[in-house]
Amino acid sequence: MASSSTTDFLLYPSKSFILAHGQTDDESKDKNLENIVMVRLTGQSLINMEYLKYCTALKICIMPKCSITDIDALASCPRLLKLDLHGNHINLLPDQPFWAEMKCLHLLYLHDNIISSLKNIRFLSCCPNLIALTMFDTPLSLKRKYRHYVVNNIISLKALDNFVIADEEIIEDWPRNNTFQALTPRFFVNLSRTKKVGHLFI
């Protein structure tokens, strides 16, 4: 018996598919791509993200474990506040102009991808208001002085990989203080915790 090809398991995220997994900020409105503010998909094997480019009001995009490799379609979604793409197949992020337009983006979850090059951090450095980033369980996170490089290139960042950034990670020769040392338990923050905002769970 011949084995099925990979494409047999890939889904094409059509307009109706995105609408079925999207939410508006006002349930009384007619649902169309232009007023979708949140899309939540988990564990779907997607061929692409093409129809998301029509979701111009999108604020929250939660798409972990969806076999995503390319996120260029999100260039049309500059209102994004939270973007969760962990557990995908992303190697290379979009370049500087993409992130420079993401002026509202505060939370970006990229852990458990195949990101390996430091140039991805240079791209992200153009995201002006990024507060929290996850990149643990990527090849990049195994590089020497990974945290130091990230926090000193993305200057708006307050938390990296579930830990608040310590002063000693930013300022060279900062006096040692065991109480406020980098990666101590008191600096742990659970970035993946879900909370309710209005009628949306983000």
Short mmCIF file of C-alpha atoms in Angstrom, two decimals, residues 48-55 58 70-78 80 94 98 102:
data_model
loop_
_atom_site.label_atom_id
_atom_site.label_comp_id
_atom_site.label_asym_id
_atom_site.label_seq_id
_atom_site.Cartn_x
_atom_site.Cartn_y
_atom_site.Cartn_z
CA ASN A 48 -0.02 28.99 3.77
CA MET A 49 -1.44 32.01 5.63
CA GLU A 50 -2.61 33.78 2.49
CA TYR A 51 -6.10 34.83 3.58
CA LEU A 52 -4.80 36.48 6.75
CA LYS A 53 -3.61 39.41 4.61
CA TYR A 54 -7.26 40.46 4.36
CA CYS A 55 -7.64 40.53 8.16
CA LEU A 58 -6.32 41.62 13.33
CA ASP A 70 6.38 31.90 6.02
CA ILE A 71 4.54 34.75 7.76
CA ASP A 72 4.80 37.46 5.07
CA ALA A 73 0.99 37.60 4.75
CA LEU A 74 0.88 39.26 8.18
CA ALA A 75 2.48 42.39 6.70
CA SER A 76 -1.10 43.55 6.09
CA CYS A 77 -1.91 43.27 9.82
CA PRO A 78 -0.06 46.21 11.45
CA LEU A 80 -1.27 43.10 15.86
CA PRO A 94 10.61 38.77 7.56
CA PHE A 98 7.89 44.18 8.07
CA MET A 102 4.33 46.39 13.67
#
